[in-house]
GROMACS .gro file of C-alpha atoms in nm:
model
  432
    1MET     CA    1  -4.369   1.152   2.317
    2LEU     CA    2  -4.185   1.321   2.030
    3HIS     CA    3  -3.980   1.520   2.280
    4LYS     CA    4  -3.870   1.196   2.454
    5ILE     CA    5  -3.768   1.039   2.122
    6LEU     CA    6  -3.567   1.348   2.025
    7LYS     CA    7  -3.399   1.350   2.366
    8PHE     CA    8  -3.321   0.978   2.336
    9THR     CA    9  -3.145   1.032   1.999
   10ASP     CA   10  -2.980   1.363   2.091
   11LEU     CA   11  -2.609   1.363   1.999
   12HIS     CA   12  -2.538   1.626   2.263
   13PHE     CA   13  -2.578   1.355   2.527
   14GLY     CA   14  -2.235   1.215   2.618
   15GLU     CA   15  -2.056   1.482   2.415
   16GLU     CA   16  -1.690   1.556   2.492
   17ASP     CA   17  -1.577   1.910   2.569
   18LYS     CA   18  -1.548   2.087   2.234
   19GLN     CA   19  -1.206   2.233   2.309
   20LYS     CA   20  -1.062   1.889   2.389
   21VAL     CA   21  -1.209   1.747   2.068
   22LEU     CA   22  -1.051   2.028   1.864
   23GLU     CA   23  -0.714   1.969   2.026
   24THR     CA   24  -0.735   1.597   1.937
   25VAL     CA   25  -0.839   1.675   1.579
   26LYS     CA   26  -0.557   1.928   1.530
   27SER     CA   27  -0.295   1.693   1.678
   28ASN     CA   28  -0.390   1.421   1.423
   29ILE     CA   29  -0.361   1.648   1.117
   30SER     CA   30   0.014   1.679   1.085
   31PHE     CA   31   0.218   1.430   0.876
   32ARG     CA   32   0.566   1.467   1.016
   33GLY     CA   33   0.804   1.237   1.197
   34SER     CA   34   0.636   0.922   1.329
   35ASN     CA   35   0.305   0.981   1.147
   36LEU     CA   36   0.484   0.989   0.812
   37TRP     CA   37   0.674   0.668   0.890
   38ILE     CA   38   0.357   0.495   1.007
   39LEU     CA   39   0.183   0.601   0.684
   40ALA     CA   40   0.469   0.471   0.465
   41CYS     CA   41   0.474   0.137   0.650
   42ALA     CA   42   0.095   0.107   0.628
   43ILE     CA   43   0.114   0.172   0.251
   44VAL     CA   44   0.374  -0.104   0.208
   45VAL     CA   45   0.162  -0.348   0.413
   46ALA     CA   46  -0.152  -0.260   0.212
   47SER     CA   47   0.039  -0.294  -0.117
   48ILE     CA   48   0.163  -0.640  -0.017
   49GLY     CA   49  -0.192  -0.739   0.080
   50LEU     CA   50  -0.326  -0.624  -0.258
   51ASN     CA   51  -0.033  -0.790  -0.437
   52VAL     CA   52  -0.093  -1.132  -0.277
   53ASN     CA   53  -0.473  -1.086  -0.265
   54SER     CA   54  -0.488  -1.113   0.116
   55THR     CA   55  -0.792  -0.941   0.268
   56ALA     CA   56  -0.659  -0.987   0.622
   57VAL     CA   57  -0.335  -0.802   0.543
   58ILE     CA   58  -0.527  -0.517   0.374
   59ILE     CA   59  -0.751  -0.480   0.681
   60GLY     CA   60  -0.442  -0.467   0.903
   61ALA     CA   61  -0.296  -0.186   0.691
   62MET     CA   62  -0.621   0.012   0.714
   63LEU     CA   63  -0.618  -0.017   1.093
   64ILE     CA   64  -0.271   0.137   1.129
   65SER     CA   65  -0.323   0.408   0.867
   66PRO     CA   66  -0.333   0.769   0.999
   67LEU     CA   67  -0.500   0.909   0.683
   68MET     CA   68  -0.833   0.992   0.851
   69GLY     CA   69  -0.674   1.275   1.056
   70PRO     CA   70  -0.640   1.552   0.793
   71ILE     CA   71  -0.973   1.465   0.629
   72ILE     CA   72  -1.164   1.505   0.956
   73GLY     CA   73  -0.957   1.817   1.025
   74ALA     CA   74  -1.074   1.969   0.694
   75GLY     CA   75  -1.436   1.887   0.786
   76PHE     CA   76  -1.398   2.061   1.124
   77GLY     CA   77  -1.234   2.359   0.953
   78LEU     CA   78  -1.523   2.393   0.707
   79GLY     CA   79  -1.785   2.357   0.979
   80MET     CA   80  -1.619   2.624   1.195
   81TYR     CA   81  -1.524   2.852   0.902
   82ASP     CA   82  -1.160   2.814   1.007
   83SER     CA   83  -0.972   2.873   0.681
   84GLU     CA   84  -0.632   2.817   0.845
   85LEU     CA   85  -0.737   2.475   0.974
   86VAL     CA   86  -0.876   2.383   0.629
   87LYS     CA   87  -0.552   2.490   0.456
   88LYS     CA   88  -0.335   2.303   0.705
   89ALA     CA   89  -0.550   1.988   0.678
   90LEU     CA   90  -0.556   1.992   0.296
   91LYS     CA   91  -0.182   2.059   0.279
   92ASN     CA   92  -0.111   1.758   0.502
   93LEU     CA   93  -0.359   1.543   0.310
   94LEU     CA   94  -0.178   1.634  -0.014
   95ILE     CA   95   0.159   1.541   0.142
   96ALA     CA   96   0.015   1.210   0.267
   97THR     CA   97  -0.137   1.135  -0.075
   98ILE     CA   98   0.189   1.206  -0.264
   99VAL     CA   99   0.397   1.002  -0.018
  100SER     CA  100   0.149   0.714  -0.043
  101LEU     CA  101   0.154   0.719  -0.423
  102VAL     CA  102   0.535   0.728  -0.435
  103VAL     CA  103   0.571   0.439  -0.187
  104SER     CA  104   0.303   0.219  -0.348
  105THR     CA  105   0.427   0.289  -0.704
  106THR     CA  106   0.783   0.202  -0.600
  107TYR     CA  107   0.668  -0.120  -0.434
  108PHE     CA  108   0.464  -0.240  -0.732
  109TYR     CA  109   0.737  -0.136  -0.977
  110LEU     CA  110   0.993  -0.346  -0.788
  111SER     CA  111   0.758  -0.636  -0.714
  112PRO     CA  112   0.807  -0.935  -0.948
  113PHE     CA  113   0.433  -1.010  -0.926
  114LYS     CA  114   0.242  -0.781  -1.160
  115GLU     CA  115  -0.078  -0.988  -1.195
  116THR     CA  116  -0.399  -0.790  -1.137
  117GLN     CA  117  -0.565  -0.957  -0.836
  118SER     CA  118  -0.936  -0.934  -0.751
  119GLU     CA  119  -0.862  -0.706  -0.452
  120LEU     CA  120  -0.695  -0.460  -0.692
  121LEU     CA  121  -0.975  -0.478  -0.948
  122ALA     CA  122  -1.235  -0.406  -0.678
  123ARG     CA  123  -1.081  -0.059  -0.630
  124THR     CA  124  -1.081   0.050  -0.995
  125SER     CA  125  -1.457   0.095  -1.057
  126PRO     CA  126  -1.616   0.302  -0.776
  127ASN     CA  127  -1.993   0.339  -0.759
  128ILE     CA  128  -2.272   0.491  -0.549
  129TYR     CA  129  -2.228   0.224  -0.280
  130ASP     CA  130  -1.870   0.338  -0.216
  131LEU     CA  131  -2.005   0.691  -0.173
  132LEU     CA  132  -2.264   0.577   0.083
  133ILE     CA  133  -2.002   0.373   0.274
  134ALA     CA  134  -1.769   0.675   0.291
  135PHE     CA  135  -2.049   0.908   0.406
  136PHE     CA  136  -2.198   0.688   0.678
  137GLY     CA  137  -1.856   0.557   0.783
  138GLY     CA  138  -1.744   0.919   0.819
  139LEU     CA  139  -2.053   0.998   1.030
  140VAL     CA  140  -1.968   0.715   1.269
  141GLY     CA  141  -1.607   0.829   1.292
  142VAL     CA  142  -1.690   1.191   1.373
  143ILE     CA  143  -1.960   1.098   1.623
  144ALA     CA  144  -1.712   0.868   1.799
  145ILE     CA  145  -1.446   1.143   1.812
  146THR     CA  146  -1.690   1.387   1.977
  147ARG     CA  147  -1.787   1.142   2.255
  148VAL     CA  148  -1.652   1.136   2.610
  149GLU     CA  149  -1.628   0.757   2.584
  150LYS     CA  150  -1.474   0.692   2.245
  151GLY     CA  151  -1.580   0.326   2.228
  152ASN     CA  152  -1.465   0.094   1.950
  153PRO     CA  153  -1.607   0.242   1.626
  154ILE     CA  154  -1.282   0.406   1.506
  155PRO     CA  155  -1.111   0.082   1.386
  156GLY     CA  156  -1.432  -0.015   1.206
  157VAL     CA  157  -1.450   0.324   1.039
  158ALA     CA  158  -1.088   0.286   0.920
  159ILE     CA  159  -1.181  -0.047   0.760
  160ALA     CA  160  -1.516   0.064   0.615
  161THR     CA  161  -1.397   0.389   0.456
  162ALA     CA  162  -1.093   0.211   0.307
  163LEU     CA  163  -0.862   0.501   0.226
  164MET     CA  164  -0.544   0.297   0.189
  165PRO     CA  165  -0.634   0.035  -0.078
  166PRO     CA  166  -0.746   0.288  -0.345
  167LEU     CA  167  -0.421   0.483  -0.302
  168CYS     CA  168  -0.215   0.165  -0.334
  169THR     CA  169  -0.420   0.061  -0.639
  170ALA     CA  170  -0.352   0.401  -0.795
  171GLY     CA  171   0.018   0.335  -0.734
  172TYR     CA  172  -0.023  -0.006  -0.899
  173GLY     CA  173  -0.180   0.165  -1.202
  174LEU     CA  174   0.117   0.400  -1.229
  175ALA     CA  175   0.367   0.116  -1.187
  176ILE     CA  176   0.221  -0.091  -1.472
  177GLY     CA  177   0.130   0.212  -1.686
  178ASN     CA  178  -0.247   0.152  -1.670
  179LEU     CA  179  -0.413   0.496  -1.671
  180LYS     CA  180  -0.762   0.348  -1.628
  181PHE     CA  181  -0.664   0.172  -1.304
  182PHE     CA  182  -0.490   0.488  -1.179
  183LEU     CA  183  -0.783   0.721  -1.248
  184GLY     CA  184  -1.048   0.475  -1.122
  185ALA     CA  185  -0.865   0.415  -0.793
  186LEU     CA  186  -0.788   0.787  -0.748
  187PHE     CA  187  -1.157   0.867  -0.805
  188LEU     CA  188  -1.253   0.616  -0.532
  189TYR     CA  189  -0.997   0.774  -0.297
  190THR     CA  190  -1.139   1.122  -0.375
  191ILE     CA  191  -1.493   1.000  -0.305
  192ASN     CA  192  -1.387   0.862   0.031
  193CYS     CA  193  -1.201   1.180   0.129
  194VAL     CA  194  -1.478   1.419   0.021
  195PHE     CA  195  -1.768   1.232   0.179
  196ILE     CA  196  -1.587   1.174   0.508
  197CYS     CA  197  -1.521   1.549   0.506
  198ILE     CA  198  -1.887   1.628   0.427
  199SER     CA  199  -2.018   1.399   0.703
  200THR     CA  200  -1.773   1.569   0.945
  201PHE     CA  201  -1.900   1.911   0.833
  202LEU     CA  202  -2.263   1.811   0.899
  203ILE     CA  203  -2.192   1.676   1.249
  204VAL     CA  204  -1.986   1.986   1.337
  205LYS     CA  205  -2.277   2.209   1.230
  206TYR     CA  206  -2.532   1.990   1.413
  207LEU     CA  207  -2.330   1.999   1.738
  208LYS     CA  208  -2.296   2.378   1.698
  209TYR     CA  209  -1.919   2.408   1.717
  210PRO     CA  210  -1.844   2.781   1.742
  211ALA     CA  211  -1.714   2.960   1.434
  212VAL     CA  212  -1.355   3.083   1.461
  213LYS     CA  213  -1.456   3.409   1.301
  214GLN     CA  214  -1.783   3.564   1.201
  215VAL     CA  215  -1.874   3.486   0.843
  216ASN     CA  216  -2.149   3.672   0.665
  217ALA     CA  217  -2.452   3.492   0.528
  218LYS     CA  218  -2.326   3.524   0.170
  219ARG     CA  219  -1.999   3.346   0.253
  220GLN     CA  220  -2.185   3.072   0.440
  221LYS     CA  221  -2.406   3.017   0.135
  222GLN     CA  222  -2.100   2.999  -0.091
  223ILE     CA  223  -1.949   2.726   0.127
  224LYS     CA  224  -2.276   2.529   0.131
  225TYR     CA  225  -2.321   2.568  -0.247
  226GLY     CA  226  -1.960   2.462  -0.303
  227ILE     CA  227  -2.010   2.148  -0.094
  228SER     CA  228  -2.338   2.072  -0.274
  229ALA     CA  229  -2.175   2.115  -0.617
  230LEU     CA  230  -1.882   1.891  -0.520
  231THR     CA  231  -2.123   1.630  -0.384
  232LEU     CA  232  -2.324   1.633  -0.706
  233ALA     CA  233  -2.008   1.620  -0.921
  234LEU     CA  234  -1.898   1.303  -0.744
  235MET     CA  235  -2.243   1.148  -0.718
  236LEU     CA  236  -2.326   1.157  -1.089
  237PRO     CA  237  -2.034   0.941  -1.211
  238SER     CA  238  -2.078   0.714  -0.907
  239ILE     CA  239  -2.444   0.659  -0.998
  240PHE     CA  240  -2.341   0.589  -1.359
  241PHE     CA  241  -2.082   0.331  -1.246
  242ALA     CA  242  -2.337   0.171  -1.013
  243TYR     CA  243  -2.590   0.147  -1.298
  244THR     CA  244  -2.323  -0.003  -1.526
  245LEU     CA  245  -2.236  -0.262  -1.260
  246PHE     CA  246  -2.603  -0.347  -1.208
  247ASP     CA  247  -2.658  -0.374  -1.585
  248GLU     CA  248  -2.354  -0.603  -1.626
  249LYS     CA  249  -2.470  -0.835  -1.347
  250LYS     CA  250  -2.819  -0.847  -1.493
  251THR     CA  251  -2.683  -0.923  -1.841
  252SER     CA  252  -2.451  -1.193  -1.699
  253GLN     CA  253  -2.747  -1.364  -1.533
  254LYS     CA  254  -2.940  -1.362  -1.862
  255ILE     CA  255  -2.639  -1.499  -2.055
  256ASN     CA  256  -2.587  -1.779  -1.800
  257LEU     CA  257  -2.955  -1.868  -1.827
  258PHE     CA  258  -2.923  -1.874  -2.209
  259ILE     CA  259  -2.617  -2.103  -2.193
  260GLU     CA  260  -2.785  -2.332  -1.941
  261ASN     CA  261  -3.109  -2.370  -2.140
  262GLU     CA  262  -2.959  -2.389  -2.489
  263PHE     CA  263  -2.650  -2.600  -2.418
  264THR     CA  264  -2.596  -2.738  -2.066
  265ASN     CA  265  -2.946  -2.883  -2.026
  266LYS     CA  266  -2.913  -3.049  -2.367
  267GLY     CA  267  -2.602  -3.238  -2.254
  268TYR     CA  268  -2.345  -3.034  -2.447
  269THR     CA  269  -2.008  -3.027  -2.270
  270ILE     CA  270  -1.862  -2.675  -2.273
  271LEU     CA  271  -1.482  -2.667  -2.290
  272TYR     CA  272  -1.437  -2.293  -2.309
  273LYS     CA  273  -1.651  -1.997  -2.204
  274ASN     CA  274  -1.560  -1.628  -2.226
  275ILE     CA  275  -1.810  -1.345  -2.173
  276ASN     CA  276  -1.694  -0.992  -2.259
  277LEU     CA  277  -1.942  -0.720  -2.160
  278LYS     CA  278  -1.703  -0.428  -2.220
  279THR     CA  279  -1.707  -0.441  -2.601
  280SER     CA  280  -1.979  -0.321  -2.838
  281PRO     CA  281  -2.141  -0.548  -2.933
  282LYS     CA  282  -2.089  -0.767  -2.627
  283LYS     CA  283  -1.934  -1.109  -2.697
  284ILE     CA  284  -2.007  -1.464  -2.584
  285GLU     CA  285  -1.739  -1.713  -2.688
  286LEU     CA  286  -1.798  -2.087  -2.644
  287ALA     CA  287  -1.623  -2.409  -2.745
  288PHE     CA  288  -1.768  -2.760  -2.710
  289LEU     CA  289  -1.617  -3.104  -2.660
  290ARG     CA  290  -1.808  -3.286  -2.937
  291GLN     CA  291  -2.098  -3.080  -3.064
  292LYS     CA  292  -2.056  -2.904  -3.399
  293PHE     CA  293  -2.282  -2.626  -3.530
  294ASN     CA  294  -2.333  -2.519  -3.889
  295THR     CA  295  -2.373  -2.157  -4.000
  296ASN     CA  296  -2.756  -2.164  -3.991
  297GLU     CA  297  -2.760  -2.308  -3.637
  298ILE     CA  298  -2.523  -2.038  -3.514
  299LYS     CA  299  -2.742  -1.770  -3.676
  300SER     CA  300  -3.049  -1.921  -3.510
  301LEU     CA  301  -2.876  -1.924  -3.171
  302ASN     CA  302  -2.779  -1.558  -3.214
  303LYS     CA  303  -3.142  -1.473  -3.290
  304SER     CA  304  -3.257  -1.662  -2.982
  305LEU     CA  305  -3.054  -1.422  -2.766
  306ASN     CA  306  -3.342  -1.176  -2.813
  307ASN     CA  307  -3.578  -1.425  -2.646
  308TYR     CA  308  -3.367  -1.383  -2.329
  309GLN     CA  309  -3.368  -1.002  -2.365
  310ILE     CA  310  -2.993  -1.007  -2.437
  311GLU     CA  311  -2.937  -0.712  -2.667
  312ASN     CA  312  -2.633  -0.591  -2.862
  313THR     CA  313  -2.457  -0.925  -2.810
  314GLU     CA  314  -2.295  -1.173  -3.049
  315LEU     CA  315  -2.243  -1.545  -2.994
  316HIS     CA  316  -1.918  -1.691  -3.131
  317ILE     CA  317  -1.868  -2.067  -3.127
  318LYS     CA  318  -1.507  -2.180  -3.159
  319GLN     CA  319  -1.500  -2.497  -3.371
  320ASP     CA  320  -1.142  -2.485  -3.495
  321THR     CA  321  -0.967  -2.782  -3.334
  322ILE     CA  322  -0.637  -2.591  -3.327
  323ASP     CA  323  -0.794  -2.310  -3.119
  324ILE     CA  324  -0.957  -2.558  -2.883
  325LYS     CA  325  -0.635  -2.757  -2.845
  326LYS     CA  326  -0.444  -2.434  -2.771
  327TYR     CA  327  -0.696  -2.345  -2.499
  328ILE     CA  328  -0.668  -2.690  -2.337
  329ILE     CA  329  -0.287  -2.671  -2.345
  330ASP     CA  330  -0.299  -2.322  -2.187
  331GLN     CA  331  -0.526  -2.453  -1.912
  332ILE     CA  332  -0.293  -2.746  -1.848
  333GLN     CA  333   0.013  -2.518  -1.846
  334SER     CA  334  -0.152  -2.279  -1.599
  335GLY     CA  335  -0.194  -2.561  -1.349
  336LYS     CA  336   0.129  -2.744  -1.435
  337THR     CA  337   0.326  -2.602  -1.144
  338ASN     CA  338   0.068  -2.714  -0.890
  339LEU     CA  339   0.041  -3.057  -1.050
  340ASP     CA  340   0.421  -3.100  -1.051
  341ALA     CA  341   0.440  -3.011  -0.683
  342LYS     CA  342   0.163  -3.258  -0.600
  343ASP     CA  343   0.331  -3.534  -0.805
  344ILE     CA  344   0.661  -3.479  -0.622
  345THR     CA  345   0.489  -3.498  -0.283
  346ILE     CA  346   0.297  -3.814  -0.382
  347ASN     CA  347   0.615  -3.983  -0.506
  348GLN     CA  348   0.800  -3.890  -0.189
  349LEU     CA  349   0.522  -4.040   0.023
  350LYS     CA  350   0.514  -4.353  -0.193
  351ASN     CA  351   0.889  -4.399  -0.156
  352GLU     CA  352   0.868  -4.345   0.218
  353ILE     CA  353   0.589  -4.602   0.254
  354ALA     CA  354   0.779  -4.850   0.034
  355SER     CA  355   1.098  -4.809   0.238
  356ASN     CA  356   0.911  -4.883   0.561
  357LYS     CA  357   0.706  -5.177   0.430
  358TYR     CA  358   0.808  -5.542   0.473
  359ASN     CA  359   0.633  -5.857   0.357
  360ASN     CA  360   0.587  -6.026   0.695
  361ASN     CA  361   0.421  -6.341   0.558
  362GLU     CA  362   0.697  -6.406   0.304
  363LEU     CA  363   0.970  -6.351   0.563
  364LEU     CA  364   0.794  -6.575   0.817
  365ASN     CA  365   0.777  -6.864   0.569
  366GLU     CA  366   1.150  -6.832   0.499
  367ILE     CA  367   1.245  -6.798   0.870
  368LYS     CA  368   1.046  -7.109   0.964
  369ILE     CA  369   1.264  -7.317   0.732
  370ILE     CA  370   1.575  -7.210   0.924
  371PHE     CA  371   1.417  -7.165   1.269
  372PRO     CA  372   1.114  -7.397   1.302
  373GLU     CA  373   1.051  -7.285   1.661
  374VAL     CA  374   0.947  -6.933   1.540
  375GLU     CA  375   0.567  -6.921   1.515
  376ASN     CA  376   0.504  -6.563   1.403
  377ILE     CA  377   0.690  -6.239   1.333
  378SER     CA  378   0.630  -5.869   1.287
  379ILE     CA  379   0.896  -5.643   1.138
  380SER     CA  380   0.888  -5.267   1.075
  381ASN     CA  381   1.110  -4.958   1.086
  382HIS     CA  382   1.137  -4.764   1.412
  383SER     CA  383   1.290  -4.421   1.479
  384PHE     CA  384   1.537  -4.389   1.767
  385ASN     CA  385   1.646  -4.056   1.916
  386LYS     CA  386   2.002  -4.081   2.040
  387ASN     CA  387   2.000  -3.720   2.162
  388PRO     CA  388   1.794  -3.404   2.084
  389ASP     CA  389   2.008  -3.333   1.775
  390SER     CA  390   2.028  -3.675   1.614
  391SER     CA  391   1.806  -3.973   1.533
  392TYR     CA  392   1.821  -4.291   1.326
  393VAL     CA  393   1.582  -4.549   1.181
  394ARG     CA  394   1.633  -4.922   1.232
  395PRO     CA  395   1.429  -5.234   1.145
  396VAL     CA  396   1.296  -5.415   1.454
  397LEU     CA  397   1.177  -5.776   1.438
  398ILE     CA  398   0.951  -5.915   1.711
  399TYR     CA  399   0.902  -6.293   1.706
  400GLU     CA  400   0.666  -6.532   1.878
  401SER     CA  401   0.785  -6.871   1.999
  402LYS     CA  402   0.736  -7.104   2.293
  403THR     CA  403   1.104  -7.074   2.388
  404HIS     CA  404   1.366  -6.805   2.353
  405LEU     CA  405   1.606  -6.827   2.064
  406SER     CA  406   1.959  -6.895   2.179
  407GLU     CA  407   2.216  -6.619   2.141
  408ALA     CA  408   2.378  -6.810   1.856
  409SER     CA  409   2.039  -6.848   1.680
  410LYS     CA  410   1.958  -6.481   1.730
  411GLN     CA  411   2.295  -6.380   1.584
  412LYS     CA  412   2.244  -6.615   1.290
  413LEU     CA  413   1.892  -6.470   1.232
  414LYS     CA  414   2.032  -6.116   1.246
  415LEU     CA  415   2.300  -6.188   0.987
  416TRP     CA  416   2.048  -6.359   0.760
  417LEU     CA  417   1.801  -6.066   0.785
  418GLN     CA  418   2.075  -5.810   0.724
  419LYS     CA  419   2.166  -5.991   0.405
  420ARG     CA  420   1.804  -6.058   0.308
  421LEU     CA  421   1.684  -5.697   0.364
  422SER     CA  422   2.009  -5.520   0.276
  423LYS     CA  423   2.023  -5.351   0.617
  424GLU     CA  424   2.333  -5.280   0.822
  425ARG     CA  425   2.177  -5.337   1.163
  426ILE     CA  426   1.858  -5.509   1.288
  427GLU     CA  427   1.711  -5.543   1.637
  428ILE     CA  428   1.542  -5.869   1.740
  429TYR     CA  429   1.310  -5.912   2.039
  430LYS     CA  430   1.081  -6.185   2.165
  431GLN     CA  431   0.718  -6.103   2.235
  432GLU     CA  432   0.644  -6.174   2.601
   0.00000   0.00000   0.00000
């Protein structure tokens, strides 16, 4: 039974010829000519996606990026003890990285939009989950490359391992002079590169790709120890960042529960809320519409934070009307552009409706005085297309009567309506 299970999961089944796989891997390492242009274009597309906070555009950039080639090449080189392949792969990866940083930094430096979007922020604080994604994504990619039938995993691997966005974010950090963004994004990029390389190394060893040259046991151990040390060096800060993220989310939940129980459920309207978990002590800033708190009440509320297991945190309640007014004005100003655009659109629609609207009842009463035979009317604007390039709008009056108006009466009615409605031309028809 165990033998059948092992056979069922054996990666040797459906494996491509090793020589063909190596040729494919080596051909994708080099960054010259078209590959370099594709990389530069992909970097620009990814930078635009990050700049405008468009996930779809970022995914598109990841799909066309050729960055996986040298990383997988380095993994194959390590697994086969091919130092020349490793050197060539790392050299091309360094070229690709420098080109990417130059292009993304230039884009963000020239871009008029310097606001830090959520897609950019997401690439500045890597954690253990990014490490796992890179490792298992790399496994899928290498397994797919070594198959006779490649299937469709490669595009998914390009998206999951996300090599492009961290590089572009690092360029953004350089462009705005934010060292924290630059280092955080570069660390995420390094994690992705290293763990894709490690997963490639493991698959190459598992599939028993032949070594290019015989390496003694001591050298093999050195390579394995080096990989283990690098893995540990990247894992430790990633675990720390993951713990920090988990701790922040947990603290945020406790703070929201505190605010809900102590203020929201008591009917206090909160005008302003700012939670800063990066400072020491952490800060909760609140401002209320009507409720005022004295010094003792604020002290009591700060003490009650312990009841929610919220430690090393201070509650600040803004009660200065000038500060509150400034906040409200800032909020109004931030949405002023959108409000102005909406007001313009509404006014345009109102004017359009008004220009096309006629008081049929009032006009009918006046027409009956002059033309008693008219029983009812309906008047509205109609668009006429003279030819594909021109059109015009004209009022059309349809009247009900037992007999047709004479030509003289129709002409008289037209002149009267033109004067009454201030229109140059009017069409008149009888309802049949």
